């Protein structure tokens, strides 16, 4: 039997700034925090550009949050990462730097920085443990994003070391869920395949185009499960090392495509586009540290895909290509 860990940080009554609250992760976190006895504060992009240092410092000084979650980032799938290196490196470096340093200035007590499983070397031993960080060469398609996220981890460690601040980092595996980006050029694989499968269903026929060979393996976590893990970590974790957040198993891209067409309710021929990149051959996290603390995901991949497809039908399908 796993014993519930002792609470090390109480969220009750705290002012929590969720940076990036309109994104898939930030919005899931806002939904999850609604059941905690805390005050959530947010800033829309039109009100605050997180890439502007002086603006962020001024906003933080006025708002004085107790807790900050760095869920704001420039994100995207394999093609966006590979073709927009400046956006993925520059934007993410400045956003995290501005948020972390301004948090120190205004006395933020707890900060949670969010990274990604692409921080690990392309050929890291699987499943990837936290100590695989900086042991080998990165995957070229997302090295820009990875370097920015590794820098964020190091910033949190540096602020812990120099200022004794309780700034922690979580590294989620590949994510999907509500408010994902369904644009076919810039999205991740689940949103893309759901949108493409839905278009086939609407047209009444066609092949499902899958980028790459279909052989890469990926682990997928439902965004609402991630949000639950983040609340758990804010409460129960205070350490220098980042913490992996995954589900513990993975599927091939072909298996994912087969599951998605079943969820959408069609049976098209799959066509693999070998001119598109495969990326990392496998990215399965070892989430043993988090599981050992007592947290587990609740949503199976099939259930999560069904919920995400239902959300897509309600929100995004009408405006899609
Ligand atoms: O989700 P995805 O873009 O991200 O692609 P990564 C995962 C795999 O799915 C790759 C294949 O092998 C893609 O080639 N795939 C098949 C597709 N069909 C499609 C499609 O229609 N669209 C997309 N996007 N992929 C990202 C990183 O890598 O993972 C980010 O680039 C971030 O920086 C994120 O870390 C979590 O898993 O390859």
Short mmCIF file of C-alpha atoms and ligand atoms in Angstrom, two decimals:
data_model
loop_
_atom_site.label_atom_id
_atom_site.label_comp_id
_atom_site.label_asym_id
_atom_site.label_seq_id
_atom_site.Cartn_x
_atom_site.Cartn_y
_atom_site.Cartn_z
CA UNK A 1 0.00 0.00 0.00
CA UNK A 2 1.37 3.44 -0.93
CA UNK A 3 1.20 5.91 1.91
CA UNK A 4 0.05 9.42 0.98
CA UNK A 5 3.06 11.72 1.30
CA UNK A 6 3.07 14.46 3.90
CA UNK A 7 1.97 17.83 2.54
CA UNK A 8 5.01 20.08 2.25
CA UNK A 9 3.28 23.10 0.72
CA UNK A 10 -0.32 24.14 1.37
CA UNK A 11 -2.16 25.69 -1.60
CA UNK A 12 -5.13 26.84 0.49
CA UNK A 13 -5.58 30.62 0.50
CA UNK A 14 -2.69 31.16 -1.94
CA UNK A 15 -2.69 33.48 -4.97
CA UNK A 16 -1.61 31.24 -7.84
CA UNK A 17 -0.53 32.77 -11.16
CA UNK A 18 -1.07 30.28 -13.99
CA UNK A 19 1.03 31.71 -16.83
CA UNK A 20 -0.32 30.34 -20.11
CA UNK A 21 -3.87 29.77 -18.87
CA UNK A 22 -5.37 29.65 -22.37
CA UNK A 23 -3.16 26.81 -23.55
CA UNK A 24 -3.93 23.12 -23.22
CA UNK A 25 -1.91 22.65 -20.02
CA UNK A 26 -2.71 25.99 -18.40
CA UNK A 27 -6.45 25.65 -18.99
CA UNK A 28 -6.44 22.11 -17.57
CA UNK A 29 -4.63 23.42 -14.51
CA UNK A 30 -7.15 26.23 -14.03
CA UNK A 31 -9.95 23.61 -14.17
CA UNK A 32 -8.13 21.45 -11.63
CA UNK A 33 -7.30 24.32 -9.27
CA UNK A 34 -10.96 25.36 -9.19
CA UNK A 35 -11.56 22.61 -6.62
CA UNK A 36 -8.74 23.87 -4.39
CA UNK A 37 -9.30 26.64 -1.93
CA UNK A 38 -7.00 29.09 -3.72
CA UNK A 39 -7.19 32.25 -5.81
CA UNK A 40 -6.21 31.83 -9.46
CA UNK A 41 -4.74 34.78 -11.30
CA UNK A 42 -4.16 34.95 -15.05
CA UNK A 43 -2.99 37.41 -17.71
CA UNK A 44 -4.13 37.21 -21.33
CA UNK A 45 -1.62 37.76 -24.12
CA UNK A 46 -3.27 41.11 -25.00
CA UNK A 47 -2.71 42.34 -21.43
CA UNK A 48 0.82 41.02 -20.88
CA UNK A 49 3.50 39.89 -23.35
CA UNK A 50 5.61 37.49 -21.30
CA UNK A 51 8.58 38.12 -23.61
CA UNK A 52 8.88 41.72 -22.34
CA UNK A 53 10.98 41.77 -19.19
CA UNK A 54 9.94 45.18 -17.83
CA UNK A 55 6.24 44.45 -18.43
CA UNK A 56 6.46 41.10 -16.64
CA UNK A 57 8.30 42.65 -13.67
CA UNK A 58 5.75 45.43 -13.40
CA UNK A 59 2.78 43.06 -13.64
CA UNK A 60 4.23 40.68 -11.06
CA UNK A 61 5.02 43.55 -8.68
CA UNK A 62 1.39 44.70 -8.91
CA UNK A 63 -0.14 41.22 -8.59
CA UNK A 64 2.21 39.72 -5.98
CA UNK A 65 1.34 36.05 -6.47
CA UNK A 66 2.37 33.49 -3.82
CA UNK A 67 2.75 30.71 -6.37
CA UNK A 68 3.68 30.76 -10.09
CA UNK A 69 3.21 27.98 -12.64
CA UNK A 70 5.22 28.43 -15.84
CA UNK A 71 2.80 26.78 -18.29
CA UNK A 72 3.31 29.53 -20.90
CA UNK A 73 5.48 28.49 -23.83
CA UNK A 74 5.76 28.48 -27.59
CA UNK A 75 4.90 24.87 -28.38
CA UNK A 76 4.21 22.74 -31.43
CA UNK A 77 4.71 19.43 -33.16
CA UNK A 78 7.69 18.02 -34.96
CA UNK A 79 7.39 20.19 -38.11
CA UNK A 80 6.89 23.48 -36.22
CA UNK A 81 9.87 22.68 -33.99
CA UNK A 82 12.05 21.84 -36.96
CA UNK A 83 11.16 24.88 -39.07
CA UNK A 84 10.80 27.71 -36.48
CA UNK A 85 13.94 27.33 -34.33
CA UNK A 86 14.01 30.98 -33.22
CA UNK A 87 10.44 30.91 -31.91
CA UNK A 88 11.11 27.74 -29.94
CA UNK A 89 14.47 28.84 -28.51
CA UNK A 90 14.11 32.62 -28.09
CA UNK A 91 10.48 32.80 -26.95
CA UNK A 92 10.86 30.02 -24.42
CA UNK A 93 14.16 31.30 -23.02
CA UNK A 94 12.82 34.80 -22.44
CA UNK A 95 9.41 33.72 -21.13
CA UNK A 96 10.91 31.41 -18.49
CA UNK A 97 13.70 33.81 -17.57
CA UNK A 98 11.29 36.73 -17.11
CA UNK A 99 8.85 34.70 -15.05
CA UNK A 100 11.44 33.07 -12.80
CA UNK A 101 13.49 36.20 -12.09
CA UNK A 102 10.41 38.38 -11.49
CA UNK A 103 9.10 35.66 -9.15
CA UNK A 104 12.25 35.99 -7.08
CA UNK A 105 11.94 39.77 -7.02
CA UNK A 106 8.40 39.74 -5.65
CA UNK A 107 8.99 36.90 -3.18
CA UNK A 108 7.06 34.08 -4.86
CA UNK A 109 7.18 31.17 -2.42
CA UNK A 110 6.70 28.29 -4.82
CA UNK A 111 7.28 28.09 -8.56
CA UNK A 112 6.61 25.14 -10.84
CA UNK A 113 8.37 25.10 -14.20
CA UNK A 114 7.09 22.85 -16.97
CA UNK A 115 9.42 21.21 -19.46
CA UNK A 116 9.12 18.31 -21.88
CA UNK A 117 10.43 14.78 -22.41
CA UNK A 118 12.46 16.07 -25.39
CA UNK A 119 15.07 17.36 -22.90
CA UNK A 120 16.59 13.86 -22.86
CA UNK A 121 19.15 12.60 -25.37
CA UNK A 122 17.72 11.16 -28.60
CA UNK A 123 19.04 7.70 -27.77
CA UNK A 124 18.66 7.75 -23.97
CA UNK A 125 18.10 4.31 -22.39
CA UNK A 126 14.36 3.55 -22.15
CA UNK A 127 12.40 4.23 -20.03
CA UNK A 128 14.19 7.56 -19.49
CA UNK A 129 15.09 8.39 -15.92
CA UNK A 130 15.58 11.92 -14.62
CA UNK A 131 19.35 11.36 -14.41
CA UNK A 132 19.57 10.82 -18.20
CA UNK A 133 19.57 14.62 -18.57
CA UNK A 134 22.68 15.94 -20.37
CA UNK A 135 24.16 12.50 -20.98
CA UNK A 136 24.05 12.60 -24.80
CA UNK A 137 23.14 14.35 -28.03
CA UNK A 138 19.65 15.80 -28.47
CA UNK A 139 17.12 14.93 -31.20
CA UNK A 140 17.82 17.47 -34.01
CA UNK A 141 14.14 18.22 -34.83
CA UNK A 142 13.47 19.64 -31.37
CA UNK A 143 16.89 20.58 -30.01
CA UNK A 144 15.96 24.29 -29.87
CA UNK A 145 12.95 23.66 -27.65
CA UNK A 146 14.94 21.14 -25.61
CA UNK A 147 17.78 23.58 -24.91
CA UNK A 148 15.27 26.23 -23.76
CA UNK A 149 13.57 23.71 -21.44
CA UNK A 150 16.89 22.40 -20.07
CA UNK A 151 17.78 26.03 -19.32
CA UNK A 152 14.52 26.38 -17.38
CA UNK A 153 15.38 23.35 -15.24
CA UNK A 154 18.82 24.79 -14.59
CA UNK A 155 17.34 28.19 -13.69
CA UNK A 156 15.12 26.58 -11.06
CA UNK A 157 18.13 24.72 -9.67
CA UNK A 158 20.20 27.92 -9.67
CA UNK A 159 17.52 29.88 -7.79
CA UNK A 160 17.28 27.06 -5.25
CA UNK A 161 21.04 27.03 -4.79
CA UNK A 162 21.71 30.76 -4.67
CA UNK A 163 18.52 32.03 -3.03
CA UNK A 164 17.14 28.94 -1.27
CA UNK A 165 13.85 29.26 -3.18
CA UNK A 166 11.36 26.39 -3.55
CA UNK A 167 11.34 26.37 -7.37
CA UNK A 168 10.69 22.95 -8.91
CA UNK A 169 10.41 21.44 -12.41
CA UNK A 170 8.10 18.82 -13.92
CA UNK A 171 8.81 17.07 -17.23
CA UNK A 172 5.63 15.78 -18.86
CA UNK A 173 5.61 13.26 -21.68
CA UNK A 174 3.70 13.99 -24.95
CA UNK A 175 0.34 15.56 -24.09
CA UNK A 176 -3.13 15.84 -25.60
CA UNK A 177 -6.55 17.11 -24.53
CA UNK A 178 -8.94 20.09 -24.66
CA UNK A 179 -7.66 23.35 -26.21
CA UNK A 180 -4.94 21.50 -28.09
CA UNK A 181 -3.82 23.07 -31.35
CA UNK A 182 -5.52 21.27 -34.26
CA UNK A 183 -3.73 23.13 -37.07
CA UNK A 184 -2.22 20.44 -39.31
CA UNK A 185 1.10 22.19 -39.90
CA UNK A 186 1.93 23.11 -36.31
CA UNK A 187 0.09 20.54 -34.17
CA UNK A 188 1.29 17.44 -32.38
CA UNK A 189 0.39 14.02 -33.70
CA UNK A 190 -2.84 13.33 -31.75
CA UNK A 191 -4.55 16.60 -32.66
CA UNK A 192 -3.41 16.22 -36.29
CA UNK A 193 -4.64 12.65 -36.69
CA UNK A 194 -7.96 13.40 -34.97
CA UNK A 195 -8.56 16.36 -37.31
CA UNK A 196 -7.51 14.40 -40.40
CA UNK A 197 -9.65 11.39 -39.44
CA UNK A 198 -12.63 13.65 -38.80
CA UNK A 199 -12.19 15.28 -42.23
CA UNK A 200 -12.26 11.82 -43.85
CA UNK A 201 -15.45 11.00 -41.95
CA UNK A 202 -17.08 14.27 -43.04
CA UNK A 203 -16.09 13.77 -46.68
CA UNK A 204 -17.23 10.16 -46.59
CA UNK A 205 -13.90 8.66 -47.70
CA UNK A 206 -10.16 9.01 -48.23
CA UNK A 207 -6.85 7.74 -46.87
CA UNK A 208 -5.39 8.80 -43.52
CA UNK A 209 -2.00 10.39 -44.17
CA UNK A 210 0.41 9.60 -41.33
CA UNK A 211 3.78 11.41 -41.27
CA UNK A 212 6.93 9.30 -41.14
CA UNK A 213 7.18 5.51 -40.95
CA UNK A 214 4.66 4.86 -38.16
CA UNK A 215 7.35 3.02 -36.16
CA UNK A 216 8.36 5.70 -33.58
CA UNK A 217 6.99 5.01 -30.13
CA UNK A 218 5.37 7.72 -28.00
CA UNK A 219 3.86 7.88 -24.52
CA UNK A 220 0.73 10.04 -24.24
CA UNK A 221 -0.66 11.75 -21.14
CA UNK A 222 -4.11 13.35 -20.95
CA UNK A 223 -3.76 17.06 -20.04
CA UNK A 224 -6.23 16.85 -17.14
CA UNK A 225 -4.17 14.03 -15.62
CA UNK A 226 -1.08 16.21 -15.98
CA UNK A 227 -2.89 19.04 -14.18
CA UNK A 228 -3.68 16.68 -11.31
CA UNK A 229 -0.01 15.63 -11.16
CA UNK A 230 1.08 19.28 -11.08
CA UNK A 231 -1.16 20.04 -8.10
CA UNK A 232 0.22 16.92 -6.42
CA UNK A 233 3.81 18.01 -7.05
CA UNK A 234 3.24 21.58 -5.85
CA UNK A 235 1.91 20.16 -2.59
CA UNK A 236 4.21 17.25 -2.06
CA UNK A 237 7.51 17.84 -3.81
CA UNK A 238 10.36 20.16 -3.00
CA UNK A 239 13.62 19.04 -4.58
CA UNK A 240 16.36 20.15 -6.92
CA UNK A 241 15.84 17.42 -9.49
CA UNK A 242 13.07 17.70 -12.08
CA UNK A 243 10.31 15.05 -11.94
CA UNK A 244 9.05 13.02 -14.92
CA UNK A 245 5.28 12.87 -15.47
CA UNK A 246 4.10 10.04 -17.71
CA UNK A 247 1.78 7.06 -17.79
CA UNK A 248 4.31 4.22 -17.90
CA UNK A 249 3.69 2.75 -21.37
CA UNK A 250 3.80 3.76 -25.00
CA UNK A 251 2.43 2.89 -28.45
CA UNK A 252 3.76 3.09 -31.99
CA UNK A 253 2.47 5.90 -34.20
CA UNK A 254 0.80 3.22 -36.35
CA UNK A 255 -1.01 1.82 -33.30
CA UNK A 256 -2.05 5.34 -32.33
CA UNK A 257 -3.44 5.98 -35.83
CA UNK A 258 -5.38 2.69 -35.68
CA UNK A 259 -6.86 3.67 -32.31
CA UNK A 260 -7.77 7.16 -33.51
CA UNK A 261 -9.68 5.93 -36.57
CA UNK A 262 -11.60 3.55 -34.28
CA UNK A 263 -12.47 6.42 -31.91
CA UNK A 264 -13.59 8.60 -34.84
CA UNK A 265 -15.61 5.69 -36.21
CA UNK A 266 -14.02 5.15 -39.65
CA UNK A 267 -11.83 2.46 -41.22
CA UNK A 268 -9.63 4.20 -43.81
CA UNK A 269 -6.43 2.93 -45.40
CA UNK A 270 -3.37 4.37 -43.63
CA UNK A 271 -0.76 5.96 -45.90
CA UNK A 272 2.69 6.71 -44.46
CA UNK A 273 4.50 9.80 -45.73
CA UNK A 274 8.17 8.86 -45.56
CA UNK A 275 9.22 12.35 -46.64
CA UNK A 276 8.23 13.63 -43.18
CA UNK A 277 10.50 13.20 -40.13
CA UNK A 278 10.09 10.42 -37.56
CA UNK A 279 11.92 12.32 -34.83
CA UNK A 280 13.05 10.46 -31.72
CA UNK A 281 12.63 6.68 -32.15
CA UNK A 282 11.24 6.27 -28.64
CA UNK A 283 10.40 8.63 -25.75
CA UNK A 284 9.09 6.66 -22.78
CA UNK A 285 9.59 8.30 -19.40
CA UNK A 286 10.46 6.46 -16.22
CA UNK A 287 7.90 8.05 -13.89
CA UNK A 288 8.88 5.85 -10.97
CA UNK A 289 9.81 8.75 -8.74
CA UNK A 290 6.37 10.39 -9.07
CA UNK A 291 4.52 7.07 -8.81
CA UNK A 292 6.60 6.29 -5.70
CA UNK A 293 5.33 9.50 -4.09
CA UNK A 294 1.78 8.18 -4.57
CA UNK A 295 0.45 9.76 -7.80
CA UNK A 296 -1.02 7.80 -10.75
CA UNK A 297 -2.78 8.86 -13.98
CA UNK A 298 -6.49 8.07 -14.22
CA UNK A 299 -7.33 8.29 -17.93
CA UNK A 300 -6.56 5.50 -20.44
CA UNK A 301 -5.41 6.56 -23.90
CA UNK A 302 -8.66 5.38 -25.48
CA UNK A 303 -10.84 7.26 -22.95
CA UNK A 304 -8.72 10.39 -23.28
CA UNK A 305 -8.97 10.24 -27.08
CA UNK A 306 -12.76 9.85 -26.87
CA UNK A 307 -13.03 12.89 -24.59
CA UNK A 308 -10.69 14.94 -26.78
CA UNK A 309 -12.60 14.00 -29.96
CA UNK A 310 -15.89 14.99 -28.29
CA UNK A 311 -14.32 18.33 -27.32
CA UNK A 312 -13.07 18.80 -30.88
CA UNK A 313 -16.56 18.20 -32.27
CA UNK A 314 -17.98 20.84 -29.93
CA UNK A 315 -15.27 23.44 -30.33
CA UNK A 316 -12.98 23.16 -33.28
CA UNK A 317 -14.34 20.89 -36.01
CA UNK A 318 -16.54 23.55 -37.63
CA UNK A 319 -13.60 25.90 -38.22
CA UNK A 320 -11.18 23.20 -39.43
CA UNK A 321 -10.12 22.84 -43.10
O1 LIG B 1 3.60 14.80 -31.89
P1 LIG B 1 4.79 15.07 -32.71
O2 LIG B 1 4.73 16.18 -33.67
O3 LIG B 1 6.01 15.29 -31.76
O4 LIG B 1 5.10 13.74 -33.59
P2 LIG B 1 7.38 14.61 -31.28
C1 LIG B 1 5.18 12.46 -33.03
C2 LIG B 1 5.35 11.43 -34.12
O5 LIG B 1 4.12 11.34 -34.86
C3 LIG B 1 6.44 11.73 -35.15
C4 LIG B 1 4.41 11.38 -36.25
O6 LIG B 1 7.10 10.53 -35.49
C5 LIG B 1 5.64 12.27 -36.34
O7 LIG B 1 6.29 12.09 -37.58
N1 LIG B 1 3.23 11.88 -36.97
C6 LIG B 1 2.47 11.14 -37.83
C7 LIG B 1 2.74 13.13 -36.97
N2 LIG B 1 1.52 11.89 -38.37
C8 LIG B 1 1.66 13.14 -37.87
C9 LIG B 1 0.95 14.35 -38.08
O8 LIG B 1 0.01 14.44 -38.88
N3 LIG B 1 1.37 15.44 -37.35
C10 LIG B 1 2.41 15.36 -36.47
N4 LIG B 1 2.74 16.46 -35.79
N5 LIG B 1 3.11 14.23 -36.29
C11 LIG B 1 7.61 16.92 -30.22
C12 LIG B 1 8.68 17.96 -30.12
O9 LIG B 1 8.18 15.84 -30.83
O10 LIG B 1 7.15 16.50 -28.96
C13 LIG B 1 8.32 19.02 -29.18
O11 LIG B 1 8.99 18.41 -31.42
C14 LIG B 1 7.75 18.51 -27.88
O12 LIG B 1 9.43 19.80 -28.95
C15 LIG B 1 6.70 17.45 -28.10
O13 LIG B 1 8.78 18.03 -27.07
C16 LIG B 1 6.22 16.83 -26.82
O14 LIG B 1 7.09 13.68 -30.17
O15 LIG B 1 8.16 13.99 -32.40
#
